[in-house]
Amino acid sequence: MAAVKACNILISGANRGLGLETVKQLSEDSCPKRHIFATCRDPDGPKSEALRELVKKHPSVITIIRLDADDPCSIKESAKKVGSLLGNSGLNLLVNNAGIVAKGTIQTSSVEDMKHTFSTNVIGPLLIIKEFLPYLQTAAKASGTPGMSCNKAAVINISTVGGSISTMPSLYDQFPVLPYCVSKAGFNMLTVLAAEELKADEILCMALHPGWVKTELGGEKAPLEPKESVEGMLRVIGSLTEQQHGGFMDYTGNTIPW
């Protein structure tokens, strides 16, 4: 298994589902000097209880930071807070995991659902990359090694096959989630264009599909447990090089068509 050796890691949407499982697995890893910034919308709320319990087990490894992907001011404040804690070492790995699902079709999707989904799933990650970019640049420069990897400096966008324009039509009857799919297709384009911009700084950027997972978002019918999905994603993340920069893969390492 290709280990994730990144020291300073930030994960959005870390209080439940895949985000929480990712924090759990990374905090249990024996990587020295690791620090995980686990961000969520409401750190003190009932939905963050499991994350707070995890911090009690690993108090020197995990720091909870308030970050609402739908609130630009919150994103700015979180970047300032993380920056003050990072010092001169920079941020090695940014995992854009926060996202929402809204069901609907052409006939049933509301303007509010479209706006809210796009704001959280596309504009939020865009602003998160923008605000944390200086820390990723610092880490890339500090590494002193050529090439790209998640251990040096990387942005991993947790996307979905639902954002694949060539794949989704055949699944649409089963998953009528138009606002979600449209926003994730936009998120995929954001990944591709961010990869173009980040190339010069040798900051790796790619989109990763976790599979259909049994979470609050994925539902009970999903065939995959969060543990299995995250184990696979961390294997993929740990093995990434510049060859996968700007790519779209799933948790098993297979390439997904745009």
PDB file of C-alpha atoms in Angstrom:
ATOM      1  CA  MET A   1       0.000   0.000   0.000  1.00  0.00           C
ATOM      2  CA  ALA A   2       1.312   3.424  -0.985  1.00  0.00           C
ATOM      3  CA  ALA A   3       1.294   5.335   2.278  1.00  0.00           C
ATOM      4  CA  VAL A   4       0.207   8.941   2.597  1.00  0.00           C
ATOM      5  CA  LYS A   5       3.223  10.590   4.225  1.00  0.00           C
ATOM      6  CA  ALA A   6       1.910  14.167   4.050  1.00  0.00           C
ATOM      7  CA  CYS A   7       2.513  15.976   7.340  1.00  0.00           C
ATOM      8  CA  ASN A   8       0.037  18.870   7.275  1.00  0.00           C
ATOM      9  CA  ILE A   9      -3.391  17.900   5.947  1.00  0.00           C
ATOM     10  CA  LEU A  10      -6.695  19.787   5.708  1.00  0.00           C
ATOM     11  CA  ILE A  11      -9.993  17.976   5.102  1.00  0.00           C
ATOM     12  CA  SER A  12     -13.279  19.812   4.576  1.00  0.00           C
ATOM     13  CA  GLY A  13     -16.587  18.249   5.631  1.00  0.00           C
ATOM     14  CA  ALA A  14     -14.700  16.232   8.242  1.00  0.00           C
ATOM     15  CA  ASN A  15     -17.455  15.721  10.804  1.00  0.00           C
ATOM     16  CA  ARG A  16     -19.299  12.828   9.122  1.00  0.00           C
ATOM     17  CA  GLY A  17     -19.230  10.230   6.374  1.00  0.00           C
ATOM     18  CA  LEU A  18     -16.143   9.991   4.209  1.00  0.00           C
ATOM     19  CA  GLY A  19     -14.530  13.085   5.730  1.00  0.00           C
ATOM     20  CA  LEU A  20     -14.732  11.668   9.249  1.00  0.00           C
ATOM     21  CA  GLU A  21     -13.472   8.246   8.136  1.00  0.00           C
ATOM     22  CA  THR A  22     -10.535   9.905   6.336  1.00  0.00           C
ATOM     23  CA  VAL A  23      -9.565  11.835   9.482  1.00  0.00           C
ATOM     24  CA  LYS A  24      -9.877   8.596  11.496  1.00  0.00           C
ATOM     25  CA  GLN A  25      -7.636   6.544   9.214  1.00  0.00           C
ATOM     26  CA  LEU A  26      -5.025   9.273   8.816  1.00  0.00           C
ATOM     27  CA  SER A  27      -4.888   9.944  12.562  1.00  0.00           C
ATOM     28  CA  GLU A  28      -4.362   6.236  13.301  1.00  0.00           C
ATOM     29  CA  ASP A  29      -1.464   6.066  10.857  1.00  0.00           C
ATOM     30  CA  SER A  30       1.955   6.043  12.514  1.00  0.00           C
ATOM     31  CA  CYS A  31       3.246   8.970  10.438  1.00  0.00           C
ATOM     32  CA  PRO A  32       5.350  11.226  12.700  1.00  0.00           C
ATOM     33  CA  LYS A  33       4.776  15.002  12.841  1.00  0.00           C
ATOM     34  CA  ARG A  34       1.338  14.671  11.233  1.00  0.00           C
ATOM     35  CA  HIS A  35      -1.232  17.390  11.838  1.00  0.00           C
ATOM     36  CA  ILE A  36      -4.777  17.166  10.506  1.00  0.00           C
ATOM     37  CA  PHE A  37      -7.004  20.221  10.249  1.00  0.00           C
ATOM     38  CA  ALA A  38     -10.496  18.743  10.326  1.00  0.00           C
ATOM     39  CA  THR A  39     -12.961  21.381   9.157  1.00  0.00           C
ATOM     40  CA  CYS A  40     -16.733  21.443   9.418  1.00  0.00           C
ATOM     41  CA  ARG A  41     -19.628  23.896   9.428  1.00  0.00           C
ATOM     42  CA  ASP A  42     -20.518  23.616  13.120  1.00  0.00           C
ATOM     43  CA  PRO A  43     -17.717  22.211  15.303  1.00  0.00           C
ATOM     44  CA  ASP A  44     -19.808  22.479  18.484  1.00  0.00           C
ATOM     45  CA  GLY A  45     -23.039  21.048  17.033  1.00  0.00           C
ATOM     46  CA  PRO A  46     -24.510  17.556  17.532  1.00  0.00           C
ATOM     47  CA  LYS A  47     -23.426  16.409  14.051  1.00  0.00           C
ATOM     48  CA  SER A  48     -19.780  16.953  15.027  1.00  0.00           C
ATOM     49  CA  GLU A  49     -19.839  14.819  18.176  1.00  0.00           C
ATOM     50  CA  ALA A  50     -18.030  11.874  16.543  1.00  0.00           C
ATOM     51  CA  LEU A  51     -15.269  14.208  15.352  1.00  0.00           C
ATOM     52  CA  ARG A  52     -14.880  15.716  18.822  1.00  0.00           C
ATOM     53  CA  GLU A  53     -14.557  12.202  20.257  1.00  0.00           C
ATOM     54  CA  LEU A  54     -11.832  11.448  17.718  1.00  0.00           C
ATOM     55  CA  VAL A  55      -9.916  14.551  18.829  1.00  0.00           C
ATOM     56  CA  LYS A  56      -9.957  13.226  22.421  1.00  0.00           C
ATOM     57  CA  LYS A  57      -8.143  10.104  21.181  1.00  0.00           C
ATOM     58  CA  HIS A  58      -5.614  12.069  19.106  1.00  0.00           C
ATOM     59  CA  PRO A  59      -5.396  15.561  20.666  1.00  0.00           C
ATOM     60  CA  SER A  60      -1.911  16.287  19.343  1.00  0.00           C
ATOM     61  CA  VAL A  61      -2.798  15.225  15.790  1.00  0.00           C
ATOM     62  CA  ILE A  62      -6.261  16.698  15.036  1.00  0.00           C
ATOM     63  CA  THR A  63      -7.413  20.315  15.231  1.00  0.00           C
ATOM     64  CA  ILE A  64     -11.049  21.135  14.453  1.00  0.00           C
ATOM     65  CA  ILE A  65     -11.534  24.330  12.422  1.00  0.00           C
ATOM     66  CA  ARG A  66     -14.837  25.967  11.529  1.00  0.00           C
ATOM     67  CA  LEU A  67     -15.278  26.148   7.742  1.00  0.00           C
ATOM     68  CA  ASP A  68     -18.605  26.465   5.920  1.00  0.00           C
ATOM     69  CA  ALA A  69     -18.091  25.844   2.188  1.00  0.00           C
ATOM     70  CA  ASP A  70     -21.185  27.964   1.506  1.00  0.00           C
ATOM     71  CA  ASP A  71     -19.797  31.003   3.369  1.00  0.00           C
ATOM     72  CA  PRO A  72     -16.868  32.939   1.814  1.00  0.00           C
ATOM     73  CA  CYS A  73     -16.148  34.787   5.106  1.00  0.00           C
ATOM     74  CA  SER A  74     -15.905  31.473   6.953  1.00  0.00           C
ATOM     75  CA  ILE A  75     -13.442  30.160   4.347  1.00  0.00           C
ATOM     76  CA  LYS A  76     -11.247  33.269   4.715  1.00  0.00           C
ATOM     77  CA  GLU A  77     -11.287  33.030   8.505  1.00  0.00           C
ATOM     78  CA  SER A  78     -10.424  29.315   8.449  1.00  0.00           C
ATOM     79  CA  ALA A  79      -7.423  29.990   6.184  1.00  0.00           C
ATOM     80  CA  LYS A  80      -6.146  32.678   8.573  1.00  0.00           C
ATOM     81  CA  LYS A  81      -6.548  30.334  11.534  1.00  0.00           C
ATOM     82  CA  VAL A  82      -4.822  27.404   9.823  1.00  0.00           C
ATOM     83  CA  GLY A  83      -2.065  29.722   8.547  1.00  0.00           C
ATOM     84  CA  SER A  84      -1.310  30.868  12.081  1.00  0.00           C
ATOM     85  CA  LEU A  85      -0.991  27.257  13.233  1.00  0.00           C
ATOM     86  CA  LEU A  86       1.090  26.053  10.269  1.00  0.00           C
ATOM     87  CA  GLY A  87       3.922  28.501  10.775  1.00  0.00           C
ATOM     88  CA  ASN A  88       6.536  28.198   8.002  1.00  0.00           C
ATOM     89  CA  SER A  89       5.953  24.566   7.055  1.00  0.00           C
ATOM     90  CA  GLY A  90       3.004  25.018   4.686  1.00  0.00           C
ATOM     91  CA  LEU A  91       0.108  22.720   3.811  1.00  0.00           C
ATOM     92  CA  ASN A  92       0.922  19.441   2.078  1.00  0.00           C
ATOM     93  CA  LEU A  93      -2.520  18.061   1.333  1.00  0.00           C
ATOM     94  CA  LEU A  94      -5.878  19.774   0.845  1.00  0.00           C
ATOM     95  CA  VAL A  95      -8.866  17.429   0.518  1.00  0.00           C
ATOM     96  CA  ASN A  96     -11.979  19.185  -0.798  1.00  0.00           C
ATOM     97  CA  ASN A  97     -14.555  16.757   0.568  1.00  0.00           C
ATOM     98  CA  ALA A  98     -17.462  18.973   1.728  1.00  0.00           C
ATOM     99  CA  GLY A  99     -20.503  18.735  -0.529  1.00  0.00           C
ATOM    100  CA  ILE A 100     -24.278  18.450  -0.612  1.00  0.00           C
ATOM    101  CA  VAL A 101     -26.786  16.441  -2.637  1.00  0.00           C
ATOM    102  CA  ALA A 102     -30.080  17.813  -3.951  1.00  0.00           C
ATOM    103  CA  LYS A 103     -32.510  15.583  -5.825  1.00  0.00           C
ATOM    104  CA  GLY A 104     -34.494  16.769  -8.822  1.00  0.00           C
ATOM    105  CA  THR A 105     -35.027  16.722 -12.570  1.00  0.00           C
ATOM    106  CA  ILE A 106     -35.511  19.458 -15.178  1.00  0.00           C
ATOM    107  CA  GLN A 107     -39.153  19.636 -14.140  1.00  0.00           C
ATOM    108  CA  THR A 108     -38.710  19.470 -10.361  1.00  0.00           C
ATOM    109  CA  SER A 109     -35.392  21.192  -9.550  1.00  0.00           C
ATOM    110  CA  SER A 110     -35.864  24.557  -7.848  1.00  0.00           C
ATOM    111  CA  VAL A 111     -33.774  27.670  -8.363  1.00  0.00           C
ATOM    112  CA  GLU A 112     -32.838  27.526  -4.668  1.00  0.00           C
ATOM    113  CA  ASP A 113     -31.576  23.933  -4.960  1.00  0.00           C
ATOM    114  CA  MET A 114     -29.507  24.794  -8.046  1.00  0.00           C
ATOM    115  CA  LYS A 115     -27.974  27.878  -6.407  1.00  0.00           C
ATOM    116  CA  HIS A 116     -27.265  26.244  -3.072  1.00  0.00           C
ATOM    117  CA  THR A 117     -25.753  23.112  -4.632  1.00  0.00           C
ATOM    118  CA  PHE A 118     -23.550  25.117  -6.997  1.00  0.00           C
ATOM    119  CA  SER A 119     -22.483  27.458  -4.197  1.00  0.00           C
ATOM    120  CA  THR A 120     -21.434  24.604  -1.896  1.00  0.00           C
ATOM    121  CA  ASN A 121     -20.050  22.137  -4.461  1.00  0.00           C
ATOM    122  CA  VAL A 122     -18.275  24.511  -6.872  1.00  0.00           C
ATOM    123  CA  ILE A 123     -17.809  28.038  -5.504  1.00  0.00           C
ATOM    124  CA  GLY A 124     -16.875  26.723  -2.046  1.00  0.00           C
ATOM    125  CA  PRO A 125     -14.016  24.492  -3.280  1.00  0.00           C
ATOM    126  CA  LEU A 126     -12.842  27.266  -5.630  1.00  0.00           C
ATOM    127  CA  LEU A 127     -12.527  29.703  -2.712  1.00  0.00           C
ATOM    128  CA  ILE A 128     -10.943  27.053  -0.474  1.00  0.00           C
ATOM    129  CA  ILE A 129      -8.231  26.391  -3.078  1.00  0.00           C
ATOM    130  CA  LYS A 130      -7.736  30.150  -3.527  1.00  0.00           C
ATOM    131  CA  GLU A 131      -7.424  30.933   0.208  1.00  0.00           C
ATOM    132  CA  PHE A 132      -5.160  27.975   1.052  1.00  0.00           C
ATOM    133  CA  LEU A 133      -2.993  28.245  -2.078  1.00  0.00           C
ATOM    134  CA  PRO A 134      -0.226  30.307  -0.382  1.00  0.00           C
ATOM    135  CA  TYR A 135       0.265  27.513   2.175  1.00  0.00           C
ATOM    136  CA  LEU A 136       0.363  24.855  -0.552  1.00  0.00           C
ATOM    137  CA  GLN A 137       2.946  26.956  -2.428  1.00  0.00           C
ATOM    138  CA  THR A 138       5.022  27.208   0.750  1.00  0.00           C
ATOM    139  CA  ALA A 139       4.973  23.422   1.173  1.00  0.00           C
ATOM    140  CA  ALA A 140       5.877  22.822  -2.488  1.00  0.00           C
ATOM    141  CA  LYS A 141       8.882  25.149  -2.242  1.00  0.00           C
ATOM    142  CA  ALA A 142       9.980  23.753   1.129  1.00  0.00           C
ATOM    143  CA  SER A 143      10.017  20.145  -0.096  1.00  0.00           C
ATOM    144  CA  GLY A 144      13.130  20.631  -2.204  1.00  0.00           C
ATOM    145  CA  THR A 145      12.185  17.645  -4.366  1.00  0.00           C
ATOM    146  CA  PRO A 146      11.152  17.734  -8.042  1.00  0.00           C
ATOM    147  CA  GLY A 147       7.885  16.331  -9.401  1.00  0.00           C
ATOM    148  CA  MET A 148       4.481  16.083  -7.779  1.00  0.00           C
ATOM    149  CA  SER A 149       3.008  14.045  -4.932  1.00  0.00           C
ATOM    150  CA  CYS A 150       0.494  14.340  -2.109  1.00  0.00           C
ATOM    151  CA  ASN A 151       3.398  14.289   0.340  1.00  0.00           C
ATOM    152  CA  LYS A 152       4.775  17.476  -1.233  1.00  0.00           C
ATOM    153  CA  ALA A 153       1.709  19.613  -2.055  1.00  0.00           C
ATOM    154  CA  ALA A 154      -1.622  18.476  -3.488  1.00  0.00           C
ATOM    155  CA  VAL A 155      -5.304  19.303  -3.917  1.00  0.00           C
ATOM    156  CA  ILE A 156      -7.577  16.259  -3.983  1.00  0.00           C
ATOM    157  CA  ASN A 157     -11.138  17.073  -5.032  1.00  0.00           C
ATOM    158  CA  ILE A 158     -13.610  14.409  -3.866  1.00  0.00           C
ATOM    159  CA  SER A 159     -15.915  14.230  -6.867  1.00  0.00           C
ATOM    160  CA  THR A 160     -18.319  11.595  -8.194  1.00  0.00           C
ATOM    161  CA  VAL A 161     -19.129   9.560 -11.274  1.00  0.00           C
ATOM    162  CA  GLY A 162     -22.325  11.671 -11.172  1.00  0.00           C
ATOM    163  CA  GLY A 163     -20.202  14.514 -12.545  1.00  0.00           C
ATOM    164  CA  SER A 164     -19.073  12.443 -15.529  1.00  0.00           C
ATOM    165  CA  ILE A 165     -20.920  13.804 -18.580  1.00  0.00           C
ATOM    166  CA  SER A 166     -20.263  10.636 -20.577  1.00  0.00           C
ATOM    167  CA  THR A 167     -21.268   8.198 -17.790  1.00  0.00           C
ATOM    168  CA  MET A 168     -24.214   9.817 -16.012  1.00  0.00           C
ATOM    169  CA  PRO A 169     -26.980   9.639 -18.666  1.00  0.00           C
ATOM    170  CA  SER A 170     -27.204   5.834 -18.322  1.00  0.00           C
ATOM    171  CA  LEU A 171     -27.529   6.201 -14.520  1.00  0.00           C
ATOM    172  CA  TYR A 172     -29.977   9.116 -14.514  1.00  0.00           C
ATOM    173  CA  ASP A 173     -33.137   6.999 -14.137  1.00  0.00           C
ATOM    174  CA  GLN A 174     -31.672   5.384 -11.029  1.00  0.00           C
ATOM    175  CA  PHE A 175     -30.230   8.636  -9.631  1.00  0.00           C
ATOM    176  CA  PRO A 176     -32.435  11.647 -10.520  1.00  0.00           C
ATOM    177  CA  VAL A 177     -30.159  14.185  -8.822  1.00  0.00           C
ATOM    178  CA  LEU A 178     -29.788  16.854 -11.501  1.00  0.00           C
ATOM    179  CA  PRO A 179     -28.620  19.748  -9.251  1.00  0.00           C
ATOM    180  CA  TYR A 180     -25.931  17.523  -7.734  1.00  0.00           C
ATOM    181  CA  CYS A 181     -24.730  16.147 -11.083  1.00  0.00           C
ATOM    182  CA  VAL A 182     -24.604  19.564 -12.764  1.00  0.00           C
ATOM    183  CA  SER A 183     -22.640  21.008  -9.843  1.00  0.00           C
ATOM    184  CA  LYS A 184     -20.205  18.067  -9.803  1.00  0.00           C
ATOM    185  CA  ALA A 185     -19.604  18.415 -13.550  1.00  0.00           C
ATOM    186  CA  GLY A 186     -18.682  22.029 -12.775  1.00  0.00           C
ATOM    187  CA  PHE A 187     -16.466  20.804  -9.927  1.00  0.00           C
ATOM    188  CA  ASN A 188     -14.673  18.509 -12.378  1.00  0.00           C
ATOM    189  CA  MET A 189     -14.005  21.414 -14.733  1.00  0.00           C
ATOM    190  CA  LEU A 190     -12.725  23.415 -11.746  1.00  0.00           C
ATOM    191  CA  THR A 191     -10.298  20.543 -11.060  1.00  0.00           C
ATOM    192  CA  VAL A 192      -8.992  20.511 -14.635  1.00  0.00           C
ATOM    193  CA  LEU A 193      -8.476  24.292 -14.753  1.00  0.00           C
ATOM    194  CA  ALA A 194      -6.990  24.427 -11.246  1.00  0.00           C
ATOM    195  CA  ALA A 195      -4.527  21.743 -12.369  1.00  0.00           C
ATOM    196  CA  GLU A 196      -3.475  24.015 -15.243  1.00  0.00           C
ATOM    197  CA  GLU A 197      -2.875  26.930 -12.877  1.00  0.00           C
ATOM    198  CA  LEU A 198      -1.106  24.890 -10.190  1.00  0.00           C
ATOM    199  CA  LYS A 199       1.241  23.119 -12.610  1.00  0.00           C
ATOM    200  CA  ALA A 200       3.895  25.850 -12.415  1.00  0.00           C
ATOM    201  CA  ASP A 201       4.082  25.497  -8.616  1.00  0.00           C
ATOM    202  CA  GLU A 202       4.291  21.683  -8.847  1.00  0.00           C
ATOM    203  CA  ILE A 203       1.108  21.329  -6.785  1.00  0.00           C
ATOM    204  CA  LEU A 204      -0.699  18.138  -7.770  1.00  0.00           C
ATOM    205  CA  CYS A 205      -4.443  18.477  -8.434  1.00  0.00           C
ATOM    206  CA  MET A 206      -6.940  15.772  -9.403  1.00  0.00           C
ATOM    207  CA  ALA A 207     -10.525  14.531  -8.893  1.00  0.00           C
ATOM    208  CA  LEU A 208     -11.318  11.339  -7.012  1.00  0.00           C
ATOM    209  CA  HIS A 209     -14.562   9.322  -7.024  1.00  0.00           C
ATOM    210  CA  PRO A 210     -15.044   7.440  -3.708  1.00  0.00           C
ATOM    211  CA  GLY A 211     -17.553   4.951  -5.098  1.00  0.00           C
ATOM    212  CA  TRP A 212     -21.180   4.665  -4.015  1.00  0.00           C
ATOM    213  CA  VAL A 213     -20.753   4.696  -0.251  1.00  0.00           C
ATOM    214  CA  LYS A 214     -23.108   3.995   2.645  1.00  0.00           C
ATOM    215  CA  THR A 215     -23.147   7.491   4.189  1.00  0.00           C
ATOM    216  CA  GLU A 216     -25.803  10.095   4.958  1.00  0.00           C
ATOM    217  CA  LEU A 217     -25.327  11.349   1.389  1.00  0.00           C
ATOM    218  CA  GLY A 218     -24.993   7.934  -0.283  1.00  0.00           C
ATOM    219  CA  GLY A 219     -27.905   6.283   1.499  1.00  0.00           C
ATOM    220  CA  GLU A 220     -28.464   2.821   2.943  1.00  0.00           C
ATOM    221  CA  LYS A 221     -28.651   1.042  -0.444  1.00  0.00           C
ATOM    222  CA  ALA A 222     -25.013   1.880  -1.242  1.00  0.00           C
ATOM    223  CA  PRO A 223     -22.842  -1.266  -1.523  1.00  0.00           C
ATOM    224  CA  LEU A 224     -19.633   0.230  -0.119  1.00  0.00           C
ATOM    225  CA  GLU A 225     -18.693   0.878   3.512  1.00  0.00           C
ATOM    226  CA  PRO A 226     -16.837   4.158   4.285  1.00  0.00           C
ATOM    227  CA  LYS A 227     -13.842   2.214   5.669  1.00  0.00           C
ATOM    228  CA  GLU A 228     -13.298   0.351   2.386  1.00  0.00           C
ATOM    229  CA  SER A 229     -13.774   3.466   0.258  1.00  0.00           C
ATOM    230  CA  VAL A 230     -11.341   5.561   2.299  1.00  0.00           C
ATOM    231  CA  GLU A 231      -8.737   2.785   2.431  1.00  0.00           C
ATOM    232  CA  GLY A 232      -8.882   2.688  -1.366  1.00  0.00           C
ATOM    233  CA  MET A 233      -8.763   6.459  -1.764  1.00  0.00           C
ATOM    234  CA  LEU A 234      -5.759   6.782   0.567  1.00  0.00           C
ATOM    235  CA  ARG A 235      -3.987   4.053  -1.420  1.00  0.00           C
ATOM    236  CA  VAL A 236      -4.622   6.023  -4.622  1.00  0.00           C
ATOM    237  CA  ILE A 237      -3.686   9.383  -3.058  1.00  0.00           C
ATOM    238  CA  GLY A 238      -0.432   7.941  -1.713  1.00  0.00           C
ATOM    239  CA  SER A 239       0.577   6.634  -5.150  1.00  0.00           C
ATOM    240  CA  LEU A 240      -0.143   9.792  -7.176  1.00  0.00           C
ATOM    241  CA  THR A 241       2.562  11.453  -9.273  1.00  0.00           C
ATOM    242  CA  GLU A 242       2.579  14.148 -11.954  1.00  0.00           C
ATOM    243  CA  GLN A 243       1.259  11.437 -14.316  1.00  0.00           C
ATOM    244  CA  GLN A 244      -2.182  11.726 -12.677  1.00  0.00           C
ATOM    245  CA  HIS A 245      -2.133  15.532 -12.424  1.00  0.00           C
ATOM    246  CA  GLY A 246      -5.421  16.906 -13.791  1.00  0.00           C
ATOM    247  CA  GLY A 247      -6.938  13.407 -13.876  1.00  0.00           C
ATOM    248  CA  PHE A 248     -10.174  11.777 -12.696  1.00  0.00           C
ATOM    249  CA  MET A 249      -9.919   8.414 -10.920  1.00  0.00           C
ATOM    250  CA  ASP A 250     -11.951   6.234  -8.578  1.00  0.00           C
ATOM    251  CA  TYR A 251     -11.041   4.712  -5.225  1.00  0.00           C
ATOM    252  CA  THR A 252      -9.652   1.576  -6.906  1.00  0.00           C
ATOM    253  CA  GLY A 253      -7.249   3.579  -9.081  1.00  0.00           C
ATOM    254  CA  ASN A 254      -9.220   3.237 -12.325  1.00  0.00           C
ATOM    255  CA  THR A 255      -9.539   6.262 -14.608  1.00  0.00           C
ATOM    256  CA  ILE A 256     -13.058   7.681 -15.033  1.00  0.00           C
ATOM    257  CA  PRO A 257     -14.101   9.388 -18.296  1.00  0.00           C
ATOM    258  CA  TRP A 258     -15.015  13.060 -18.059  1.00  0.00           C
TER     259      TRP A 258
END
